[in-house]
Tab-separated table of C-alpha atoms in Angstrom:
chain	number	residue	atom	x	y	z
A	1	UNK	CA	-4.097	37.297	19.668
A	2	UNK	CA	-6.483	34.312	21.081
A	3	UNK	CA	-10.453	34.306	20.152
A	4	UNK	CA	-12.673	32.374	22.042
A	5	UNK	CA	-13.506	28.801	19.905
A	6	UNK	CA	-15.552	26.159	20.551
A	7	UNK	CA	-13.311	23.578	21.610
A	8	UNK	CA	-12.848	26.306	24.687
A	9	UNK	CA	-16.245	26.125	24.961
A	10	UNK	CA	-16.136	22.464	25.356
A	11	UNK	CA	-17.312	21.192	22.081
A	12	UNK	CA	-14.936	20.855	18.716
A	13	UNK	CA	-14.779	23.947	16.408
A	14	UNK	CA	-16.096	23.930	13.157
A	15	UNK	CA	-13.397	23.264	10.209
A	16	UNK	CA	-12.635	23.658	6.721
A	17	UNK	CA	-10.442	21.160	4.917
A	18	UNK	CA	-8.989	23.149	1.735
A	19	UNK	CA	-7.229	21.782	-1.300
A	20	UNK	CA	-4.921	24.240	-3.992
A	21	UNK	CA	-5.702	21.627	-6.793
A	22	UNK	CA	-3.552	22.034	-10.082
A	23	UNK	CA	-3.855	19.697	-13.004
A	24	UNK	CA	-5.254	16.401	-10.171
A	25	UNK	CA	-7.354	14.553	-11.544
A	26	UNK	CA	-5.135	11.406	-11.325
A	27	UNK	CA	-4.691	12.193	-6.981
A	28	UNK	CA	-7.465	14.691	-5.656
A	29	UNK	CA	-10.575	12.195	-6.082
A	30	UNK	CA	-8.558	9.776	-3.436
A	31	UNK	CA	-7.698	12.831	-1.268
A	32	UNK	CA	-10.690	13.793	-1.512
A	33	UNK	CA	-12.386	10.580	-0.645
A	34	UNK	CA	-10.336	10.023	2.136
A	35	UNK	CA	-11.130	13.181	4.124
A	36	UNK	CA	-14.946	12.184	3.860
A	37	UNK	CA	-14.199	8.800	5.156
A	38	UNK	CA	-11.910	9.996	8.077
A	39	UNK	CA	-14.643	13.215	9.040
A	40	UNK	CA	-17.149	10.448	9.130
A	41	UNK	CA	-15.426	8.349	11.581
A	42	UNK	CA	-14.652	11.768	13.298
A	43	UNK	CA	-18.633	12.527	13.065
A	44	UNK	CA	-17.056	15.605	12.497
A	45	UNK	CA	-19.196	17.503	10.018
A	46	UNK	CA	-16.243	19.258	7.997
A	47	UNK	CA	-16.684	21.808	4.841
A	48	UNK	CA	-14.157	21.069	2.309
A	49	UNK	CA	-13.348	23.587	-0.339
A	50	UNK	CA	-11.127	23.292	-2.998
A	51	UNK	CA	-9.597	25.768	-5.263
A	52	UNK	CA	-9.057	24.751	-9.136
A	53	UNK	CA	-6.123	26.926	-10.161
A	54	UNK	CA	-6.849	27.145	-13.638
A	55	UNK	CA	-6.157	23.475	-14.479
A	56	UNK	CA	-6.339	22.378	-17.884
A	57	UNK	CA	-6.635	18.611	-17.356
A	58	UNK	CA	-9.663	16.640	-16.138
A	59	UNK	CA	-9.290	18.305	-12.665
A	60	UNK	CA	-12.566	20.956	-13.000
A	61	UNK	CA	-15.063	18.072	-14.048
A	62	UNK	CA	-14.097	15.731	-11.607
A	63	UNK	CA	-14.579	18.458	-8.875
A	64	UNK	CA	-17.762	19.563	-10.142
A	65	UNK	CA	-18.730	16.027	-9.509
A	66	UNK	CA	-17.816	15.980	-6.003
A	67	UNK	CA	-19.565	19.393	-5.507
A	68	UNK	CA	-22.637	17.654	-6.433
A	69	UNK	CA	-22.498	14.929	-4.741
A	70	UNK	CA	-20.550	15.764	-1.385
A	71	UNK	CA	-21.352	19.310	-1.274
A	72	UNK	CA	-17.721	20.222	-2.061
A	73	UNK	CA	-17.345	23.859	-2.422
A	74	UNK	CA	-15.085	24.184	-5.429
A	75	UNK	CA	-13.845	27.265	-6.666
A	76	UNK	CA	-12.495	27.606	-10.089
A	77	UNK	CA	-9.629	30.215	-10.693
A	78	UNK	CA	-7.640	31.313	-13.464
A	79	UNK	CA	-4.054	29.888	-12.953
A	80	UNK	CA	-2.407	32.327	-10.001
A	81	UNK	CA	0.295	29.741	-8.236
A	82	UNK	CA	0.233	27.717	-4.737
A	83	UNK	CA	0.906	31.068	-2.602
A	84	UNK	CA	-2.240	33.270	-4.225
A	85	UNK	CA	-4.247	30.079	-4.278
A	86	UNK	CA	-3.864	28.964	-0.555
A	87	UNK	CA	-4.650	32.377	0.432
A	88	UNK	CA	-7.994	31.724	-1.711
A	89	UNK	CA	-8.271	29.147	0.070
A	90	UNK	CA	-8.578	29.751	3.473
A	91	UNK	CA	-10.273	32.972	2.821
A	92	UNK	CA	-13.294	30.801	1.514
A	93	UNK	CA	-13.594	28.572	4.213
A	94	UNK	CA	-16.268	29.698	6.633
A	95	UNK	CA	-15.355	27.951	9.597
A	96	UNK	CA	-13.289	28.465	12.685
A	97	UNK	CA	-10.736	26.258	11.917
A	98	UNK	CA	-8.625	25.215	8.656
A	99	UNK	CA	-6.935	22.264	7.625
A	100	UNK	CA	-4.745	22.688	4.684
A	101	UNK	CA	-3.842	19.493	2.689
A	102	UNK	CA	-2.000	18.962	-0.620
A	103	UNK	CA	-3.997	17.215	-3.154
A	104	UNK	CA	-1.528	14.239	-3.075
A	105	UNK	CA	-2.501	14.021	0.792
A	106	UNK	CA	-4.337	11.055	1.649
A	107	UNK	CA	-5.651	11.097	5.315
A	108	UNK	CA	-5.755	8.193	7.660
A	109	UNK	CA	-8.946	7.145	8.857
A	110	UNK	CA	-8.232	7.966	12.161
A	111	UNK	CA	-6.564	11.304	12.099
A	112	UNK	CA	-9.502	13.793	12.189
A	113	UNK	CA	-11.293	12.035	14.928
A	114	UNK	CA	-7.883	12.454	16.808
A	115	UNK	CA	-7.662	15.639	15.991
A	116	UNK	CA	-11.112	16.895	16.619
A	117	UNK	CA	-10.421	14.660	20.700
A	118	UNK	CA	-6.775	17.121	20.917
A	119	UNK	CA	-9.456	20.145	20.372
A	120	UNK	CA	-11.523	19.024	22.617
A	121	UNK	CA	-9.533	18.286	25.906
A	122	UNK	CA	-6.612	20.097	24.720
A	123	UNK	CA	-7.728	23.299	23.601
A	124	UNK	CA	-4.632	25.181	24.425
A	125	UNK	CA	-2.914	22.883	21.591
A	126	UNK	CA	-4.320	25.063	18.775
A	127	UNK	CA	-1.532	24.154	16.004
A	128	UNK	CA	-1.267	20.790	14.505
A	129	UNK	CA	1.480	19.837	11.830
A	130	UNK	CA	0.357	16.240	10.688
A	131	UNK	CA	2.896	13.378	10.885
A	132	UNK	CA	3.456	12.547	7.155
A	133	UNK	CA	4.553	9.682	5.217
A	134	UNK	CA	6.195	9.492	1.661
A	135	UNK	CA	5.352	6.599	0.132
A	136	UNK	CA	8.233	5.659	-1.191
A	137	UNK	CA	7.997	2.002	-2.268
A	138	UNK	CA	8.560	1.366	-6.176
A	139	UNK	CA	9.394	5.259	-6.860
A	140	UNK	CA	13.222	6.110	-6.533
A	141	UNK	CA	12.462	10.228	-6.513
A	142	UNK	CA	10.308	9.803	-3.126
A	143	UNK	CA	13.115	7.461	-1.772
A	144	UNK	CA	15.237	10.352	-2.161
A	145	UNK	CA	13.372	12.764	-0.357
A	146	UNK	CA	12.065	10.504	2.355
A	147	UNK	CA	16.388	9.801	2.603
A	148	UNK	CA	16.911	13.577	3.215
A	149	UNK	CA	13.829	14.304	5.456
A	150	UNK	CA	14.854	11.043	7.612
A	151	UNK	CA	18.039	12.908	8.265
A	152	UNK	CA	17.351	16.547	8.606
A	153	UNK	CA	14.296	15.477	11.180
A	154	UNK	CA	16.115	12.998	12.654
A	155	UNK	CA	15.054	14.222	16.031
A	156	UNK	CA	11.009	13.211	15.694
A	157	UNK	CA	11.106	10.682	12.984
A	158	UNK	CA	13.486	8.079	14.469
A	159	UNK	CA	11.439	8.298	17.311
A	160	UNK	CA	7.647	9.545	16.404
A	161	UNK	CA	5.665	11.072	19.496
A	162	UNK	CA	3.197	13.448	20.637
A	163	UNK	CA	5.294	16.308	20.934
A	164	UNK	CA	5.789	20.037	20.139
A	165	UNK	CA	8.440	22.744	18.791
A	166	UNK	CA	8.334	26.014	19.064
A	167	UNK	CA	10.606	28.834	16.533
A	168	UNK	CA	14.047	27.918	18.906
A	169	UNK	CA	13.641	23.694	17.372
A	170	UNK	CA	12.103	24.895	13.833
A	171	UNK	CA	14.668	23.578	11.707
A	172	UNK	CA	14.664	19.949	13.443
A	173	UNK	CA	11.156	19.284	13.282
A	174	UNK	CA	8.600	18.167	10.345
A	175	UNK	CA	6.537	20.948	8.872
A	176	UNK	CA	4.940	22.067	6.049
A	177	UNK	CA	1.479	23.500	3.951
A	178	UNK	CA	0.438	19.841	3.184
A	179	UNK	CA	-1.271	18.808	6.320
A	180	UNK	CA	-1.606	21.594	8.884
A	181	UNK	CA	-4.114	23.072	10.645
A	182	UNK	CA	-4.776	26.389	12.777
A	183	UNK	CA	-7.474	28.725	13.575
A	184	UNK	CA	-8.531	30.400	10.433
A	185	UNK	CA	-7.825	34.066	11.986
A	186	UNK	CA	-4.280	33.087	13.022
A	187	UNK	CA	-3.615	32.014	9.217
A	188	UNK	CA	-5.068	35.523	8.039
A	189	UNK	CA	-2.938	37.350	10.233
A	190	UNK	CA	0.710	35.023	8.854
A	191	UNK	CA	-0.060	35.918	5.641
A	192	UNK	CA	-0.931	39.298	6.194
A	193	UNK	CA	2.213	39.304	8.004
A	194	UNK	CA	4.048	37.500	4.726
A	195	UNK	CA	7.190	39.779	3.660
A	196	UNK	CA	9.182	37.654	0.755
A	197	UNK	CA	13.076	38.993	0.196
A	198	UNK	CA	12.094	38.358	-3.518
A	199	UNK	CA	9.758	40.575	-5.543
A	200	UNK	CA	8.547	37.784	-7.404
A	201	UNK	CA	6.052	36.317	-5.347
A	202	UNK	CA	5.761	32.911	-7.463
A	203	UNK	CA	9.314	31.853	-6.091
A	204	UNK	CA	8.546	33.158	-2.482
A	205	UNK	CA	8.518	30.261	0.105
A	206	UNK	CA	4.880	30.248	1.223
A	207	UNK	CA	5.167	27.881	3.814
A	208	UNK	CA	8.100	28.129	5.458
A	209	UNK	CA	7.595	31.887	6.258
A	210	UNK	CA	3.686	31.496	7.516
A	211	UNK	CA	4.611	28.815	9.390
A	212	UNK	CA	7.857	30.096	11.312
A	213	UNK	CA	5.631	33.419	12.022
A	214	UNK	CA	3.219	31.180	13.983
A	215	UNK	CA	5.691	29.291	15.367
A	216	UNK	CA	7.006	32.661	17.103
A	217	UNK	CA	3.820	33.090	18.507
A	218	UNK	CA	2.231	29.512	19.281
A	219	UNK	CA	3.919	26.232	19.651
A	220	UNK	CA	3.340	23.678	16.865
A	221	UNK	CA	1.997	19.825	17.557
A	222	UNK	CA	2.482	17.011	16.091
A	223	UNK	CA	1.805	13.147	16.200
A	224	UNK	CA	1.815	9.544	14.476
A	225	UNK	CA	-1.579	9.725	15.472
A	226	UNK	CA	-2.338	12.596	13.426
A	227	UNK	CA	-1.458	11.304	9.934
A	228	UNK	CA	-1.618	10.771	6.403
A	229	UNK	CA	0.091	9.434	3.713
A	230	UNK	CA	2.424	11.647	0.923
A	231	UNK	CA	2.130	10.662	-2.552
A	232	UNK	CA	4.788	11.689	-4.301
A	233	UNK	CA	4.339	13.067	-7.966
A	234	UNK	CA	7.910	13.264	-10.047
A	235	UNK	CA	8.214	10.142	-12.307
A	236	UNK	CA	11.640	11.076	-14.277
A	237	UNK	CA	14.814	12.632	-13.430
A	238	UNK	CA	13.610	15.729	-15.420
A	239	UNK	CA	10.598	16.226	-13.294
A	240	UNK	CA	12.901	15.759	-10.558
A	241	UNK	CA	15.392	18.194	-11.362
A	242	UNK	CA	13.267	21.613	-11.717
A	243	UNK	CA	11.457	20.445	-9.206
A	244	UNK	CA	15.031	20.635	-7.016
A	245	UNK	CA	16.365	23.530	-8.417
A	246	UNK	CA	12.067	25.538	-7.809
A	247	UNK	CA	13.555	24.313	-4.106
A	248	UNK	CA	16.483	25.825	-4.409
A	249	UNK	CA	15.380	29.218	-4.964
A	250	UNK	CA	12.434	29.067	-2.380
A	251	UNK	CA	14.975	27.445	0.380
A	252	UNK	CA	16.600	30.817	-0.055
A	253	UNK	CA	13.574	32.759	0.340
A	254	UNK	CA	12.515	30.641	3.536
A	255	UNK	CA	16.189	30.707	5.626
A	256	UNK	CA	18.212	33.124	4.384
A	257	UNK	CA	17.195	35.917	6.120
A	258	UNK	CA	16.681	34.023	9.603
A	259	UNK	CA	19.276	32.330	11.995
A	260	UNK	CA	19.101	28.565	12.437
A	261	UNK	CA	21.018	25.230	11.679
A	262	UNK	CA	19.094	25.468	7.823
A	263	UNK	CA	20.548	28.693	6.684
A	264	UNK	CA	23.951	27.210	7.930
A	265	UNK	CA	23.361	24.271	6.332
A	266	UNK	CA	22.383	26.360	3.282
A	267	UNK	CA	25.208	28.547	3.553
A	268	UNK	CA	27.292	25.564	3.623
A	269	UNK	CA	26.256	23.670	1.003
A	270	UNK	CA	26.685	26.680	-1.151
A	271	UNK	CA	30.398	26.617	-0.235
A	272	UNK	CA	31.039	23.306	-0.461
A	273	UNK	CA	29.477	23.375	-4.128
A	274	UNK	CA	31.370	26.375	-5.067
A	275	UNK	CA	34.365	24.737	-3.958
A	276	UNK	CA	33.451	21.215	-5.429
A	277	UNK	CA	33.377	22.993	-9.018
A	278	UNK	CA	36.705	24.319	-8.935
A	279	UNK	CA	38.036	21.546	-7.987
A	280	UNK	CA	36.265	19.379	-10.891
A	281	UNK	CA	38.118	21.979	-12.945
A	282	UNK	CA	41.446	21.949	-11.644
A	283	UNK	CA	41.520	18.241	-10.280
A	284	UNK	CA	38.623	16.401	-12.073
A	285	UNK	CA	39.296	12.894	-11.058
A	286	UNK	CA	39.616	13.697	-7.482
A	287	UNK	CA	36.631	15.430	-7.492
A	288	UNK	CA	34.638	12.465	-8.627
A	289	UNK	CA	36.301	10.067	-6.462
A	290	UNK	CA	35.551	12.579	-3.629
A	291	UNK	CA	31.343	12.579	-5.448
A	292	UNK	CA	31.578	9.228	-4.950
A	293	UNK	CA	32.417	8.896	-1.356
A	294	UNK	CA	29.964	12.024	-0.595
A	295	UNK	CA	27.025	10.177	-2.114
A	296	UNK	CA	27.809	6.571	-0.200
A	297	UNK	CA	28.176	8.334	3.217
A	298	UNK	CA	24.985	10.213	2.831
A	299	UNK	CA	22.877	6.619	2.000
A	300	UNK	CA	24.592	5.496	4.714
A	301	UNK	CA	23.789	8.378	6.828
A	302	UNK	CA	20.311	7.018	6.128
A	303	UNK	CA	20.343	4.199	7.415
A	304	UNK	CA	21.684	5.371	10.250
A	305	UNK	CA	18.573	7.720	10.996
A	306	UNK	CA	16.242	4.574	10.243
A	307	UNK	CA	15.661	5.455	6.337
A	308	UNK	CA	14.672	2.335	4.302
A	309	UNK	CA	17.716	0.845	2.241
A	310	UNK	CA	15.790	1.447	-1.029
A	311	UNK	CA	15.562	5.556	0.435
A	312	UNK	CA	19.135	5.524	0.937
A	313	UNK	CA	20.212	4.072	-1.833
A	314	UNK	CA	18.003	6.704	-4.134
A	315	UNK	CA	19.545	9.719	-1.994
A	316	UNK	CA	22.952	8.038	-2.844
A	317	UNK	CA	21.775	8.005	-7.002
A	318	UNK	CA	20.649	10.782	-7.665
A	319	UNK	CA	22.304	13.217	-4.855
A	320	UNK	CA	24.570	14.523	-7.511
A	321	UNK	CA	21.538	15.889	-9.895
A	322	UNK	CA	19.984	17.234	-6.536
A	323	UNK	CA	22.976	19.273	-5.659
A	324	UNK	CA	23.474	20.349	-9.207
A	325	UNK	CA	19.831	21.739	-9.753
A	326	UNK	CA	19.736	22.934	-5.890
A	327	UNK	CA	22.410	24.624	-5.784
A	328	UNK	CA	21.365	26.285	-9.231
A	329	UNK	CA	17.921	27.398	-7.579
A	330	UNK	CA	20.003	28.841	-5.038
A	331	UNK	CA	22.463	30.669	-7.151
A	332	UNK	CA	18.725	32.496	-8.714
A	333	UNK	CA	17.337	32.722	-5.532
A	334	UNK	CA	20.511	34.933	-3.878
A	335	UNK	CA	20.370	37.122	-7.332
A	336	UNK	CA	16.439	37.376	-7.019
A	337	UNK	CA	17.201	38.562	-3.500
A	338	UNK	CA	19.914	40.819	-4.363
A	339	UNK	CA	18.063	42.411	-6.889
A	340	UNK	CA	14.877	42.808	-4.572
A	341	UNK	CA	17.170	44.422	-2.159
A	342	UNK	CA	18.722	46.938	-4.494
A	343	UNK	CA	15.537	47.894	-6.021
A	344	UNK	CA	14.426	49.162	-2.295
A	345	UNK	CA	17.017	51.227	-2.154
């Protein structure tokens, strides 16, 4: 599977930077400005693409601007979804390597200059998952997440280092389409590999799936020095809620169908609900009472894994709306598999 790059030649390999924008005109012109600034620390001449998918806001002006001024190649695209646009995506860029980054990314300064030294002397580290902040401060529904990604990777974030994983430590290390970066062939061949259990591809879960297939293949790096910071778009509890429940569903399309400490987590959970309903039926103030004491031990579980106290106290909120809409995503996502399955037969 290997192919000869530059950085094996001694030199850094070229790379693309690509954006899926949607509807960003409030967050991709400070994305976007930050990878120019960190590529020119780098003095790392990087192509950046981005691919409009059919947004209806200011999004398409702003990019044309930055096309015209930065050279940003920017591809507009009638609205297709995250999966069918990062596949647009990296089939556009033109160089050896890709970094894909969310348009709510915001690079450090430093990170592509590290990045492009790793390459360099390293070149047998070929995949990078960037060490990613949510910033949290003054918005309750990135608390929360930061509370439960503090505490399902535990293992790196209480105690960030350059390090690696491979598919046996998937589930306990940070990973994601937001900030990573392989060869551009290697991402071809995972999503030419991608098989969803659902045959409705809008619900599949990209990410997980192309990155666990290169993680079978390639170990995966990652490091504080190789960072950027998460901006974090739900501002109400509605945005927050389908946004939960859209992860339901694609949690079931990434671990169900794999072993691992997530699917048993999953599996779980999916008791626990089940069982946490009937008993709000048949015993409804013991099953607050036992909410209550739930949602305190997990802020407090937290802290424990170094969370912030305004994190943990936002996990402790709104934890009961999460599990609700969760474990209603789920719910679809096991009938969207069942009915996938049965259909093949």
């Amino acid at each position: 599977m290997s192919q000869t790059s530059a950085s094996e030649l001694g030199g850094a390999p070229t790379l693309s930077v690509v954006f899926p924008a949607y509807n960003e005109e409030k967050w991709i012109g400070r994305s976007l400005d930050a990878v120019l600034n960190s590529a020119a620390q780098a003095d790392w001449k990087v192509e950046i693409v981005v691919i409009d998918d059919g947004s209806t806001d200011g999004t398409p002006a702003l990019l044309d601007e930055y096309a015209e001024k930065h050279g940003v190649v920017v591809v507009h695209q009638e609205n297709q979804g995250r999966f069918n646009t990062v596949r647009t995506a990296i089939s556009t860029a033109s160089s050896d390597r890709v970094l894909i980054l969310g348009s709510r990314v915001v690079v450090d300064p430093h990170s592509l200059g590290y990045l492009k030294n790793q390459l360099i002397e390293h070149p047998e580290r070929v995949v990078w998952n960037g060490h990613v902040r949510v910033e949290s401060d003054n918005n309750p529904y990135a608390g929360f997440w930061n509370g439960i990604l503090r505490i399902v990777w535990r293992k790196y974030l209480m105690n960030p280092r350059l390090t690696s994983f491979g598919i046996e430590e998937f589930d306990a290390f940070p990973k994601g389409s937001g900030f990573f970066s392989a060869p551009k062939w290697m991402l071809e061949e995972a999503n030419a590999a991608f098989d969803s259990i659902f045959d409705e591809v809008e619900f599949a879960s990209d990410d997980t799936r192309l990155i666990r297939w290169i993680a079978e293949r390639e170990r995966i790096w990652i490091s504080p020095d190789f960072s950027c910071s998460y901006f974090h778009g739900r501002e109400n509890i509605k945005k927050f809620a389908k946004h939960a429940y859209f992860r339901g569903t694609t949690f079931i399309d990434g671990y169900l169908g794999t072993a691992g400490t997530s699917r048993k987590m999953a599996l779980g959970a999916l008791g626990a609900g089940a069982a946490g309903v009937t008993l709000l039926v048949l015993k409804p103030k013991i099953a607050i009472a036992t909410g209550v004491v739930g949602t305190v031990a997990a802020g407090g579980l937290v802290k424990a894994c170094g969370g912030k106290t305004s994190d943990a106290t936002a996990l402790a909120r709104m934890l009961p709306v999460f599990a609700t809409a969760f474990g209603a995503g789920a719910v679809r996502g096991l009938f969207l598999a069942a009915k996938a399955k049965v259909k093949k037969r």
